[in-house]
Amino acid sequence: MPSLRLQIGVALAVLLSQAGIAVTGSIVRVTASGLGCPTWPQCFPGSFTPTPHTEVPGIHQAVEFGNRMLTFAVVLTAALIVIAVTRAGRRREVRFYAWLMPLSTVVQAVVGGLTVLAGLAWWTVAIHLLLSMGMVWLAVLLLEKVREPDDGHTIAVVPAPLRWLTAVSAAMMTVVLIAGTMVTGAGPHAGDKSIDKPVPRLKIEITTLVHFHAEMVVGYLALLIGLGFGLLAVGAPDTVRRRLYVVVGLVMGQGLIGVVQYLTDVPSVLVVAHVAGAGACVAATGALWVSMRPRMAIDDTTLDDTLAAAPGVRH
């Protein structure tokens, strides 16, 4: 039977693969390799692998095909987590989150194919990235659920208004992500540099989009700071507060990367770093959310201390 340690390891691999493929996707975009394999699911008509082609440089084929190959790691980890938690007889909630991984991977693969067939139209690329971020969020919840004991109770360790404020901050984070994809849609990294078939771009002044994106980040950060004061006021557990500090640090780091990008004409390496940072922010926010209502074993010796540390919470 799969041990708890093995299940956690596989769930962590699911999270890393979901975040990793978003990062490699950004590498495809900044290297203009988005149409290195111009068809889907085949790379070229009649071939699933790259073939010599006068109009498609070999390096672009290699980058895009390599990104497609990483999909196998995503599929493999998604299948393994389903097998692991099913064989271990985990509770229904854990199995539900496990099954979301292969199902969402299929949806993401279809969207990826449509993105290629649509010639990398900016809105298809945006949907592709946003789905990846959503899958990162689900992978974090899966990891946390796998770690929790099956024979326990879900305990709210912070008051409901603060949990709702966390949900509002996550909604604002989504707005930030959408705004970021719009900046990308109007920016210099289209994913392909074909002159004959230019990639459809978002026809909005990029400076306007950048300012909108930055203002949404400020709003997101303001919500997190307000949440921090609220957690301090109610004496929230150290775990919750530490996770909030991680989120705030990541958001501030993302803001710094964004400013440097703007001042240096969006260098490719910072685009990749920014996408990686976005995935980290989503993961950290998901971890913060789930830590506010953890599942604890009935005989957990820390249960009384946890309840005492959260005055005013209805359990």
PDB file of C-alpha atoms in Angstrom:
ATOM      1  CA  MET A   1       0.000   0.000   0.000  1.00  0.00           C
ATOM      2  CA  PRO A   2       1.309   3.492  -0.791  1.00  0.00           C
ATOM      3  CA  SER A   3       2.628   5.101   2.384  1.00  0.00           C
ATOM      4  CA  LEU A   4       1.612   8.611   3.423  1.00  0.00           C
ATOM      5  CA  ARG A   5       5.128   9.779   2.639  1.00  0.00           C
ATOM      6  CA  LEU A   6       4.865   8.398  -0.896  1.00  0.00           C
ATOM      7  CA  GLN A   7       1.452   9.995  -1.414  1.00  0.00           C
ATOM      8  CA  ILE A   8       2.799  13.370  -0.296  1.00  0.00           C
ATOM      9  CA  GLY A   9       5.790  12.969  -2.601  1.00  0.00           C
ATOM     10  CA  VAL A  10       3.580  12.235  -5.597  1.00  0.00           C
ATOM     11  CA  ALA A  11       1.256  15.154  -4.740  1.00  0.00           C
ATOM     12  CA  LEU A  12       4.285  17.440  -4.559  1.00  0.00           C
ATOM     13  CA  ALA A  13       5.415  16.144  -7.960  1.00  0.00           C
ATOM     14  CA  VAL A  14       1.960  16.987  -9.327  1.00  0.00           C
ATOM     15  CA  LEU A  15       2.318  20.554  -8.051  1.00  0.00           C
ATOM     16  CA  LEU A  16       5.825  20.976  -9.462  1.00  0.00           C
ATOM     17  CA  SER A  17       4.856  19.583 -12.858  1.00  0.00           C
ATOM     18  CA  GLN A  18       1.809  21.840 -13.117  1.00  0.00           C
ATOM     19  CA  ALA A  19       3.837  24.928 -12.212  1.00  0.00           C
ATOM     20  CA  GLY A  20       6.801  23.804 -14.311  1.00  0.00           C
ATOM     21  CA  ILE A  21       4.880  23.452 -17.547  1.00  0.00           C
ATOM     22  CA  ALA A  22       3.649  27.043 -17.183  1.00  0.00           C
ATOM     23  CA  VAL A  23       7.265  28.176 -16.897  1.00  0.00           C
ATOM     24  CA  THR A  24       8.388  26.163 -19.926  1.00  0.00           C
ATOM     25  CA  GLY A  25       5.410  27.590 -21.799  1.00  0.00           C
ATOM     26  CA  SER A  26       6.759  31.073 -21.114  1.00  0.00           C
ATOM     27  CA  ILE A  27      10.138  29.959 -22.490  1.00  0.00           C
ATOM     28  CA  VAL A  28       8.366  28.855 -25.664  1.00  0.00           C
ATOM     29  CA  ARG A  29       6.790  32.292 -25.941  1.00  0.00           C
ATOM     30  CA  VAL A  30       9.869  34.444 -25.330  1.00  0.00           C
ATOM     31  CA  THR A  31      11.950  32.374 -27.768  1.00  0.00           C
ATOM     32  CA  ALA A  32       9.253  32.798 -30.455  1.00  0.00           C
ATOM     33  CA  SER A  33       8.894  29.011 -30.618  1.00  0.00           C
ATOM     34  CA  GLY A  34       5.129  28.883 -30.198  1.00  0.00           C
ATOM     35  CA  LEU A  35       4.641  27.543 -33.724  1.00  0.00           C
ATOM     36  CA  GLY A  36       7.743  25.348 -33.726  1.00  0.00           C
ATOM     37  CA  CYS A  37       5.192  22.567 -34.054  1.00  0.00           C
ATOM     38  CA  PRO A  38       2.526  24.249 -36.205  1.00  0.00           C
ATOM     39  CA  THR A  39      -0.110  21.510 -35.872  1.00  0.00           C
ATOM     40  CA  TRP A  40      -1.720  19.608 -33.003  1.00  0.00           C
ATOM     41  CA  PRO A  41      -1.681  16.878 -31.789  1.00  0.00           C
ATOM     42  CA  GLN A  42       0.964  16.179 -34.418  1.00  0.00           C
ATOM     43  CA  CYS A  43       4.061  18.356 -34.608  1.00  0.00           C
ATOM     44  CA  PHE A  44       3.934  18.501 -38.416  1.00  0.00           C
ATOM     45  CA  PRO A  45       1.309  17.002 -40.721  1.00  0.00           C
ATOM     46  CA  GLY A  46       2.025  13.277 -40.782  1.00  0.00           C
ATOM     47  CA  SER A  47       4.585  13.381 -37.945  1.00  0.00           C
ATOM     48  CA  PHE A  48       4.327  13.606 -34.162  1.00  0.00           C
ATOM     49  CA  THR A  49       8.012  14.571 -33.926  1.00  0.00           C
ATOM     50  CA  PRO A  50       9.965  17.517 -35.379  1.00  0.00           C
ATOM     51  CA  THR A  51      11.076  17.178 -38.982  1.00  0.00           C
ATOM     52  CA  PRO A  52      13.475  19.318 -41.050  1.00  0.00           C
ATOM     53  CA  HIS A  53      11.576  22.281 -42.448  1.00  0.00           C
ATOM     54  CA  THR A  54      12.824  25.300 -44.341  1.00  0.00           C
ATOM     55  CA  GLU A  55      10.344  27.701 -42.719  1.00  0.00           C
ATOM     56  CA  VAL A  56      10.659  26.496 -39.101  1.00  0.00           C
ATOM     57  CA  PRO A  57      14.122  26.700 -37.475  1.00  0.00           C
ATOM     58  CA  GLY A  58      15.246  23.575 -35.673  1.00  0.00           C
ATOM     59  CA  ILE A  59      15.726  25.397 -32.363  1.00  0.00           C
ATOM     60  CA  HIS A  60      12.091  26.514 -32.371  1.00  0.00           C
ATOM     61  CA  GLN A  61      10.971  22.978 -33.083  1.00  0.00           C
ATOM     62  CA  ALA A  62      13.110  21.657 -30.236  1.00  0.00           C
ATOM     63  CA  VAL A  63      11.792  24.191 -27.708  1.00  0.00           C
ATOM     64  CA  GLU A  64       8.118  23.675 -28.564  1.00  0.00           C
ATOM     65  CA  PHE A  65       8.442  19.899 -28.821  1.00  0.00           C
ATOM     66  CA  GLY A  66      10.273  19.826 -25.485  1.00  0.00           C
ATOM     67  CA  ASN A  67       7.406  21.700 -23.873  1.00  0.00           C
ATOM     68  CA  ARG A  68       4.959  19.193 -25.328  1.00  0.00           C
ATOM     69  CA  MET A  69       7.059  16.335 -23.958  1.00  0.00           C
ATOM     70  CA  LEU A  70       6.777  17.800 -20.456  1.00  0.00           C
ATOM     71  CA  THR A  71       3.072  17.117 -20.785  1.00  0.00           C
ATOM     72  CA  PHE A  72       3.906  13.441 -20.267  1.00  0.00           C
ATOM     73  CA  ALA A  73       5.323  14.294 -16.827  1.00  0.00           C
ATOM     74  CA  VAL A  74       2.098  16.129 -16.022  1.00  0.00           C
ATOM     75  CA  VAL A  75      -0.008  13.180 -17.186  1.00  0.00           C
ATOM     76  CA  LEU A  76       2.183  10.651 -15.370  1.00  0.00           C
ATOM     77  CA  THR A  77       2.067  12.437 -12.008  1.00  0.00           C
ATOM     78  CA  ALA A  78      -1.683  13.004 -12.386  1.00  0.00           C
ATOM     79  CA  ALA A  79      -2.221   9.285 -12.979  1.00  0.00           C
ATOM     80  CA  LEU A  80       0.089   8.273 -10.141  1.00  0.00           C
ATOM     81  CA  ILE A  81      -1.679  10.416  -7.548  1.00  0.00           C
ATOM     82  CA  VAL A  82      -5.040   8.877  -8.484  1.00  0.00           C
ATOM     83  CA  ILE A  83      -3.573   5.386  -8.164  1.00  0.00           C
ATOM     84  CA  ALA A  84      -1.786   6.188  -4.890  1.00  0.00           C
ATOM     85  CA  VAL A  85      -4.730   7.676  -2.997  1.00  0.00           C
ATOM     86  CA  THR A  86      -7.160   5.066  -4.363  1.00  0.00           C
ATOM     87  CA  ARG A  87      -4.977   2.126  -3.338  1.00  0.00           C
ATOM     88  CA  ALA A  88      -4.396   3.726   0.049  1.00  0.00           C
ATOM     89  CA  GLY A  89      -8.144   3.982   0.598  1.00  0.00           C
ATOM     90  CA  ARG A  90      -8.090   7.699   1.279  1.00  0.00           C
ATOM     91  CA  ARG A  91     -11.278   9.597   2.066  1.00  0.00           C
ATOM     92  CA  ARG A  92     -13.581  10.760  -0.732  1.00  0.00           C
ATOM     93  CA  GLU A  93     -12.378  14.374  -0.558  1.00  0.00           C
ATOM     94  CA  VAL A  94      -8.782  13.357  -1.292  1.00  0.00           C
ATOM     95  CA  ARG A  95      -9.821  11.129  -4.174  1.00  0.00           C
ATOM     96  CA  PHE A  96     -11.957  13.959  -5.594  1.00  0.00           C
ATOM     97  CA  TYR A  97      -9.016  16.379  -5.711  1.00  0.00           C
ATOM     98  CA  ALA A  98      -6.794  13.639  -7.119  1.00  0.00           C
ATOM     99  CA  TRP A  99      -9.190  12.987 -10.004  1.00  0.00           C
ATOM    100  CA  LEU A 100      -9.298  16.701 -10.798  1.00  0.00           C
ATOM    101  CA  MET A 101      -5.674  16.496 -11.915  1.00  0.00           C
ATOM    102  CA  PRO A 102      -6.048  14.157 -14.939  1.00  0.00           C
ATOM    103  CA  LEU A 103      -9.404  15.680 -15.872  1.00  0.00           C
ATOM    104  CA  SER A 104      -8.072  19.237 -15.851  1.00  0.00           C
ATOM    105  CA  THR A 105      -4.969  18.085 -17.724  1.00  0.00           C
ATOM    106  CA  VAL A 106      -7.166  16.858 -20.574  1.00  0.00           C
ATOM    107  CA  VAL A 107      -8.943  20.227 -20.690  1.00  0.00           C
ATOM    108  CA  GLN A 108      -5.615  22.051 -20.686  1.00  0.00           C
ATOM    109  CA  ALA A 109      -4.274  19.858 -23.508  1.00  0.00           C
ATOM    110  CA  VAL A 110      -7.307  20.662 -25.648  1.00  0.00           C
ATOM    111  CA  VAL A 111      -6.915  24.388 -24.967  1.00  0.00           C
ATOM    112  CA  GLY A 112      -3.223  24.113 -25.842  1.00  0.00           C
ATOM    113  CA  GLY A 113      -4.121  22.519 -29.147  1.00  0.00           C
ATOM    114  CA  LEU A 114      -6.665  25.235 -29.900  1.00  0.00           C
ATOM    115  CA  THR A 115      -4.019  27.849 -29.077  1.00  0.00           C
ATOM    116  CA  VAL A 116      -1.722  26.419 -31.747  1.00  0.00           C
ATOM    117  CA  LEU A 117      -4.536  26.060 -34.292  1.00  0.00           C
ATOM    118  CA  ALA A 118      -5.587  29.677 -33.620  1.00  0.00           C
ATOM    119  CA  GLY A 119      -2.092  30.882 -34.495  1.00  0.00           C
ATOM    120  CA  LEU A 120      -1.267  31.891 -30.890  1.00  0.00           C
ATOM    121  CA  ALA A 121      -4.027  34.506 -30.733  1.00  0.00           C
ATOM    122  CA  TRP A 122      -3.383  36.466 -27.539  1.00  0.00           C
ATOM    123  CA  TRP A 123      -6.664  35.520 -25.857  1.00  0.00           C
ATOM    124  CA  THR A 124      -6.050  31.786 -26.372  1.00  0.00           C
ATOM    125  CA  VAL A 125      -2.592  32.131 -24.805  1.00  0.00           C
ATOM    126  CA  ALA A 126      -4.176  34.045 -21.909  1.00  0.00           C
ATOM    127  CA  ILE A 127      -6.738  31.295 -21.277  1.00  0.00           C
ATOM    128  CA  HIS A 128      -3.958  28.690 -21.492  1.00  0.00           C
ATOM    129  CA  LEU A 129      -1.943  30.449 -18.766  1.00  0.00           C
ATOM    130  CA  LEU A 130      -4.944  31.144 -16.528  1.00  0.00           C
ATOM    131  CA  LEU A 131      -5.925  27.464 -16.658  1.00  0.00           C
ATOM    132  CA  SER A 132      -2.372  26.545 -15.638  1.00  0.00           C
ATOM    133  CA  MET A 133      -2.616  28.874 -12.646  1.00  0.00           C
ATOM    134  CA  GLY A 134      -5.943  27.307 -11.711  1.00  0.00           C
ATOM    135  CA  MET A 135      -4.376  23.864 -11.855  1.00  0.00           C
ATOM    136  CA  VAL A 136      -1.546  25.042  -9.600  1.00  0.00           C
ATOM    137  CA  TRP A 137      -4.172  26.174  -7.075  1.00  0.00           C
ATOM    138  CA  LEU A 138      -5.920  22.783  -7.217  1.00  0.00           C
ATOM    139  CA  ALA A 139      -2.591  20.965  -6.895  1.00  0.00           C
ATOM    140  CA  VAL A 140      -1.835  22.894  -3.682  1.00  0.00           C
ATOM    141  CA  LEU A 141      -5.220  21.975  -2.243  1.00  0.00           C
ATOM    142  CA  LEU A 142      -4.592  18.355  -3.215  1.00  0.00           C
ATOM    143  CA  LEU A 143      -1.210  18.364  -1.464  1.00  0.00           C
ATOM    144  CA  GLU A 144      -2.721  19.804   1.713  1.00  0.00           C
ATOM    145  CA  LYS A 145      -5.632  17.349   1.676  1.00  0.00           C
ATOM    146  CA  VAL A 146      -3.258  14.407   1.235  1.00  0.00           C
ATOM    147  CA  ARG A 147      -1.277  15.572   4.275  1.00  0.00           C
ATOM    148  CA  GLU A 148      -4.355  15.770   6.488  1.00  0.00           C
ATOM    149  CA  PRO A 149      -5.565  12.729   8.477  1.00  0.00           C
ATOM    150  CA  ASP A 150      -8.667  10.977   7.240  1.00  0.00           C
ATOM    151  CA  ASP A 151      -9.982  10.337  10.752  1.00  0.00           C
ATOM    152  CA  GLY A 152     -10.268  13.936  11.831  1.00  0.00           C
ATOM    153  CA  HIS A 153     -12.438  17.011  11.864  1.00  0.00           C
ATOM    154  CA  THR A 154     -12.187  20.246   9.908  1.00  0.00           C
ATOM    155  CA  ILE A 155     -11.516  23.102  12.337  1.00  0.00           C
ATOM    156  CA  ALA A 156     -11.812  26.803  11.513  1.00  0.00           C
ATOM    157  CA  VAL A 157      -8.827  28.453  13.200  1.00  0.00           C
ATOM    158  CA  VAL A 158      -9.673  32.032  12.161  1.00  0.00           C
ATOM    159  CA  PRO A 159     -13.032  33.868  12.145  1.00  0.00           C
ATOM    160  CA  ALA A 160     -15.206  33.595   9.055  1.00  0.00           C
ATOM    161  CA  PRO A 161     -14.805  37.289   8.041  1.00  0.00           C
ATOM    162  CA  LEU A 162     -11.052  36.796   7.726  1.00  0.00           C
ATOM    163  CA  ARG A 163     -11.547  33.667   5.654  1.00  0.00           C
ATOM    164  CA  TRP A 164     -13.840  35.654   3.358  1.00  0.00           C
ATOM    165  CA  LEU A 165     -11.244  38.413   3.167  1.00  0.00           C
ATOM    166  CA  THR A 166      -8.749  35.778   2.065  1.00  0.00           C
ATOM    167  CA  ALA A 167     -11.200  34.668  -0.628  1.00  0.00           C
ATOM    168  CA  VAL A 168     -11.556  38.287  -1.771  1.00  0.00           C
ATOM    169  CA  SER A 169      -7.759  38.576  -1.966  1.00  0.00           C
ATOM    170  CA  ALA A 170      -7.677  35.426  -4.093  1.00  0.00           C
ATOM    171  CA  ALA A 171     -10.304  36.977  -6.378  1.00  0.00           C
ATOM    172  CA  MET A 172      -8.180  40.118  -6.664  1.00  0.00           C
ATOM    173  CA  MET A 173      -5.182  37.898  -7.461  1.00  0.00           C
ATOM    174  CA  THR A 174      -7.218  36.457 -10.336  1.00  0.00           C
ATOM    175  CA  VAL A 175      -7.878  39.967 -11.624  1.00  0.00           C
ATOM    176  CA  VAL A 176      -4.126  40.654 -11.411  1.00  0.00           C
ATOM    177  CA  LEU A 177      -3.428  37.518 -13.444  1.00  0.00           C
ATOM    178  CA  ILE A 178      -5.989  38.465 -16.092  1.00  0.00           C
ATOM    179  CA  ALA A 179      -4.524  41.962 -16.331  1.00  0.00           C
ATOM    180  CA  GLY A 180      -1.063  40.432 -16.671  1.00  0.00           C
ATOM    181  CA  THR A 181      -2.158  38.268 -19.599  1.00  0.00           C
ATOM    182  CA  MET A 182      -3.556  41.389 -21.271  1.00  0.00           C
ATOM    183  CA  VAL A 183      -0.204  43.138 -20.874  1.00  0.00           C
ATOM    184  CA  THR A 184       1.434  40.108 -22.452  1.00  0.00           C
ATOM    185  CA  GLY A 185      -1.152  40.113 -25.238  1.00  0.00           C
ATOM    186  CA  ALA A 186      -0.140  43.635 -26.208  1.00  0.00           C
ATOM    187  CA  GLY A 187       3.570  43.210 -25.468  1.00  0.00           C
ATOM    188  CA  PRO A 188       6.600  42.326 -27.565  1.00  0.00           C
ATOM    189  CA  HIS A 189       6.649  38.562 -26.904  1.00  0.00           C
ATOM    190  CA  ALA A 190       4.002  37.162 -29.238  1.00  0.00           C
ATOM    191  CA  GLY A 191       5.364  33.617 -29.339  1.00  0.00           C
ATOM    192  CA  ASP A 192       6.161  33.702 -33.051  1.00  0.00           C
ATOM    193  CA  LYS A 193       7.801  36.177 -35.427  1.00  0.00           C
ATOM    194  CA  SER A 194       6.320  35.090 -38.730  1.00  0.00           C
ATOM    195  CA  ILE A 195       5.975  38.000 -41.169  1.00  0.00           C
ATOM    196  CA  ASP A 196       3.557  36.199 -43.487  1.00  0.00           C
ATOM    197  CA  LYS A 197       1.187  35.178 -40.661  1.00  0.00           C
ATOM    198  CA  PRO A 198       1.630  37.638 -37.797  1.00  0.00           C
ATOM    199  CA  VAL A 199       0.259  36.595 -34.421  1.00  0.00           C
ATOM    200  CA  PRO A 200      -3.031  38.386 -33.569  1.00  0.00           C
ATOM    201  CA  ARG A 201      -2.289  40.880 -30.765  1.00  0.00           C
ATOM    202  CA  LEU A 202      -4.376  42.874 -28.303  1.00  0.00           C
ATOM    203  CA  LYS A 203      -4.869  46.333 -29.840  1.00  0.00           C
ATOM    204  CA  ILE A 204      -4.720  48.403 -26.642  1.00  0.00           C
ATOM    205  CA  GLU A 205      -1.955  50.808 -25.654  1.00  0.00           C
ATOM    206  CA  ILE A 206       0.402  48.739 -23.538  1.00  0.00           C
ATOM    207  CA  THR A 207       1.207  51.611 -21.146  1.00  0.00           C
ATOM    208  CA  THR A 208      -2.464  51.773 -20.184  1.00  0.00           C
ATOM    209  CA  LEU A 209      -2.535  48.035 -19.543  1.00  0.00           C
ATOM    210  CA  VAL A 210       0.677  48.152 -17.513  1.00  0.00           C
ATOM    211  CA  HIS A 211      -0.743  50.853 -15.225  1.00  0.00           C
ATOM    212  CA  PHE A 212      -3.987  48.914 -14.804  1.00  0.00           C
ATOM    213  CA  HIS A 213      -2.021  45.762 -13.963  1.00  0.00           C
ATOM    214  CA  ALA A 214       0.129  47.654 -11.448  1.00  0.00           C
ATOM    215  CA  GLU A 215      -2.913  49.223  -9.763  1.00  0.00           C
ATOM    216  CA  MET A 216      -4.500  45.806  -9.366  1.00  0.00           C
ATOM    217  CA  VAL A 217      -1.285  44.547  -7.732  1.00  0.00           C
ATOM    218  CA  VAL A 218      -1.407  47.477  -5.286  1.00  0.00           C
ATOM    219  CA  GLY A 219      -5.011  46.610  -4.453  1.00  0.00           C
ATOM    220  CA  TYR A 220      -4.088  42.948  -3.976  1.00  0.00           C
ATOM    221  CA  LEU A 221      -1.216  43.857  -1.676  1.00  0.00           C
ATOM    222  CA  ALA A 222      -3.447  46.238   0.316  1.00  0.00           C
ATOM    223  CA  LEU A 223      -5.934  43.417   0.933  1.00  0.00           C
ATOM    224  CA  LEU A 224      -3.131  41.142   2.117  1.00  0.00           C
ATOM    225  CA  ILE A 225      -1.813  43.776   4.514  1.00  0.00           C
ATOM    226  CA  GLY A 226      -5.306  44.306   5.919  1.00  0.00           C
ATOM    227  CA  LEU A 227      -5.642  40.541   6.296  1.00  0.00           C
ATOM    228  CA  GLY A 228      -2.354  40.483   8.176  1.00  0.00           C
ATOM    229  CA  PHE A 229      -3.560  43.013  10.731  1.00  0.00           C
ATOM    230  CA  GLY A 230      -6.756  41.027  11.117  1.00  0.00           C
ATOM    231  CA  LEU A 231      -4.864  37.795  11.772  1.00  0.00           C
ATOM    232  CA  LEU A 232      -2.711  39.522  14.361  1.00  0.00           C
ATOM    233  CA  ALA A 233      -5.790  40.978  16.063  1.00  0.00           C
ATOM    234  CA  VAL A 234      -7.463  37.592  16.548  1.00  0.00           C
ATOM    235  CA  GLY A 235      -4.258  35.772  17.484  1.00  0.00           C
ATOM    236  CA  ALA A 236      -4.283  33.461  14.475  1.00  0.00           C
ATOM    237  CA  PRO A 237      -2.000  30.391  14.625  1.00  0.00           C
ATOM    238  CA  ASP A 238       1.639  30.853  13.627  1.00  0.00           C
ATOM    239  CA  THR A 239       1.178  28.590  10.587  1.00  0.00           C
ATOM    240  CA  VAL A 240      -1.455  30.869   9.096  1.00  0.00           C
ATOM    241  CA  ARG A 241       0.543  34.031   9.743  1.00  0.00           C
ATOM    242  CA  ARG A 242       3.748  32.578   8.317  1.00  0.00           C
ATOM    243  CA  ARG A 243       1.956  31.592   5.140  1.00  0.00           C
ATOM    244  CA  LEU A 244       0.573  35.092   4.799  1.00  0.00           C
ATOM    245  CA  TYR A 245       4.080  36.541   5.166  1.00  0.00           C
ATOM    246  CA  VAL A 246       5.244  34.278   2.348  1.00  0.00           C
ATOM    247  CA  VAL A 247       2.421  35.517   0.103  1.00  0.00           C
ATOM    248  CA  VAL A 248       3.217  39.169   0.865  1.00  0.00           C
ATOM    249  CA  GLY A 249       6.918  38.606   0.179  1.00  0.00           C
ATOM    250  CA  LEU A 250       6.189  36.906  -3.142  1.00  0.00           C
ATOM    251  CA  VAL A 251       3.796  39.641  -4.261  1.00  0.00           C
ATOM    252  CA  MET A 252       6.361  42.327  -3.418  1.00  0.00           C
ATOM    253  CA  GLY A 253       8.991  40.372  -5.345  1.00  0.00           C
ATOM    254  CA  GLN A 254       6.632  40.121  -8.310  1.00  0.00           C
ATOM    255  CA  GLY A 255       6.076  43.860  -8.171  1.00  0.00           C
ATOM    256  CA  LEU A 256       9.822  44.468  -8.247  1.00  0.00           C
ATOM    257  CA  ILE A 257      10.255  42.164 -11.251  1.00  0.00           C
ATOM    258  CA  GLY A 258       7.413  43.948 -13.013  1.00  0.00           C
ATOM    259  CA  VAL A 259       8.971  47.374 -12.475  1.00  0.00           C
ATOM    260  CA  VAL A 260      12.357  46.179 -13.735  1.00  0.00           C
ATOM    261  CA  GLN A 261      10.665  44.603 -16.768  1.00  0.00           C
ATOM    262  CA  TYR A 262       8.981  47.894 -17.619  1.00  0.00           C
ATOM    263  CA  LEU A 263      12.194  49.889 -17.281  1.00  0.00           C
ATOM    264  CA  THR A 264      14.321  47.438 -19.295  1.00  0.00           C
ATOM    265  CA  ASP A 265      11.988  46.750 -22.263  1.00  0.00           C
ATOM    266  CA  VAL A 266      10.781  43.354 -21.040  1.00  0.00           C
ATOM    267  CA  PRO A 267      13.859  41.093 -21.297  1.00  0.00           C
ATOM    268  CA  SER A 268      13.057  37.438 -21.883  1.00  0.00           C
ATOM    269  CA  VAL A 269      14.639  36.132 -18.683  1.00  0.00           C
ATOM    270  CA  LEU A 270      12.436  38.388 -16.549  1.00  0.00           C
ATOM    271  CA  VAL A 271       9.318  37.230 -18.394  1.00  0.00           C
ATOM    272  CA  VAL A 272      10.114  33.653 -17.410  1.00  0.00           C
ATOM    273  CA  ALA A 273      10.862  34.739 -13.838  1.00  0.00           C
ATOM    274  CA  HIS A 274       7.581  36.655 -13.705  1.00  0.00           C
ATOM    275  CA  VAL A 275       5.570  33.614 -14.806  1.00  0.00           C
ATOM    276  CA  ALA A 276       7.365  31.464 -12.232  1.00  0.00           C
ATOM    277  CA  GLY A 277       6.604  34.093  -9.601  1.00  0.00           C
ATOM    278  CA  ALA A 278       2.945  34.127 -10.594  1.00  0.00           C
ATOM    279  CA  GLY A 279       2.760  30.385 -10.060  1.00  0.00           C
ATOM    280  CA  ALA A 280       4.442  30.783  -6.666  1.00  0.00           C
ATOM    281  CA  CYS A 281       1.954  33.491  -5.652  1.00  0.00           C
ATOM    282  CA  VAL A 282      -0.986  31.300  -6.630  1.00  0.00           C
ATOM    283  CA  ALA A 283       0.443  28.324  -4.751  1.00  0.00           C
ATOM    284  CA  ALA A 284       1.180  30.371  -1.630  1.00  0.00           C
ATOM    285  CA  THR A 285      -2.286  31.943  -1.634  1.00  0.00           C
ATOM    286  CA  GLY A 286      -3.865  28.512  -1.988  1.00  0.00           C
ATOM    287  CA  ALA A 287      -1.775  27.223   0.925  1.00  0.00           C
ATOM    288  CA  LEU A 288      -2.869  30.213   3.020  1.00  0.00           C
ATOM    289  CA  TRP A 289      -6.522  29.589   2.217  1.00  0.00           C
ATOM    290  CA  VAL A 290      -6.492  25.915   3.147  1.00  0.00           C
ATOM    291  CA  SER A 291      -4.537  26.541   6.379  1.00  0.00           C
ATOM    292  CA  MET A 292      -7.468  28.500   7.811  1.00  0.00           C
ATOM    293  CA  ARG A 293      -9.680  25.396   8.034  1.00  0.00           C
ATOM    294  CA  PRO A 294      -7.305  22.468   8.560  1.00  0.00           C
ATOM    295  CA  ARG A 295      -8.413  18.913   9.204  1.00  0.00           C
ATOM    296  CA  MET A 296      -7.055  17.629  12.520  1.00  0.00           C
ATOM    297  CA  ALA A 297      -7.010  14.210  14.121  1.00  0.00           C
ATOM    298  CA  ILE A 298      -9.429  13.799  17.020  1.00  0.00           C
ATOM    299  CA  ASP A 299      -6.620  12.870  19.389  1.00  0.00           C
ATOM    300  CA  ASP A 300      -4.311  15.634  18.161  1.00  0.00           C
ATOM    301  CA  THR A 301      -2.613  17.016  21.270  1.00  0.00           C
ATOM    302  CA  THR A 302      -2.346  20.427  19.677  1.00  0.00           C
ATOM    303  CA  LEU A 303      -6.087  20.728  19.075  1.00  0.00           C
ATOM    304  CA  ASP A 304      -6.891  22.482  22.352  1.00  0.00           C
ATOM    305  CA  ASP A 305      -3.972  24.862  21.915  1.00  0.00           C
ATOM    306  CA  THR A 306      -5.108  25.688  18.376  1.00  0.00           C
ATOM    307  CA  LEU A 307      -8.656  26.437  19.485  1.00  0.00           C
ATOM    308  CA  ALA A 308      -7.432  28.555  22.354  1.00  0.00           C
ATOM    309  CA  ALA A 309      -5.215  30.527  19.982  1.00  0.00           C
ATOM    310  CA  ALA A 310      -8.199  31.572  17.875  1.00  0.00           C
ATOM    311  CA  PRO A 311     -10.638  33.379  20.190  1.00  0.00           C
ATOM    312  CA  GLY A 312     -14.026  34.233  18.768  1.00  0.00           C
ATOM    313  CA  VAL A 313     -13.968  31.440  16.191  1.00  0.00           C
ATOM    314  CA  ARG A 314     -17.050  29.234  15.870  1.00  0.00           C
ATOM    315  CA  HIS A 315     -15.977  25.601  15.470  1.00  0.00           C
TER     316      HIS A 315
END
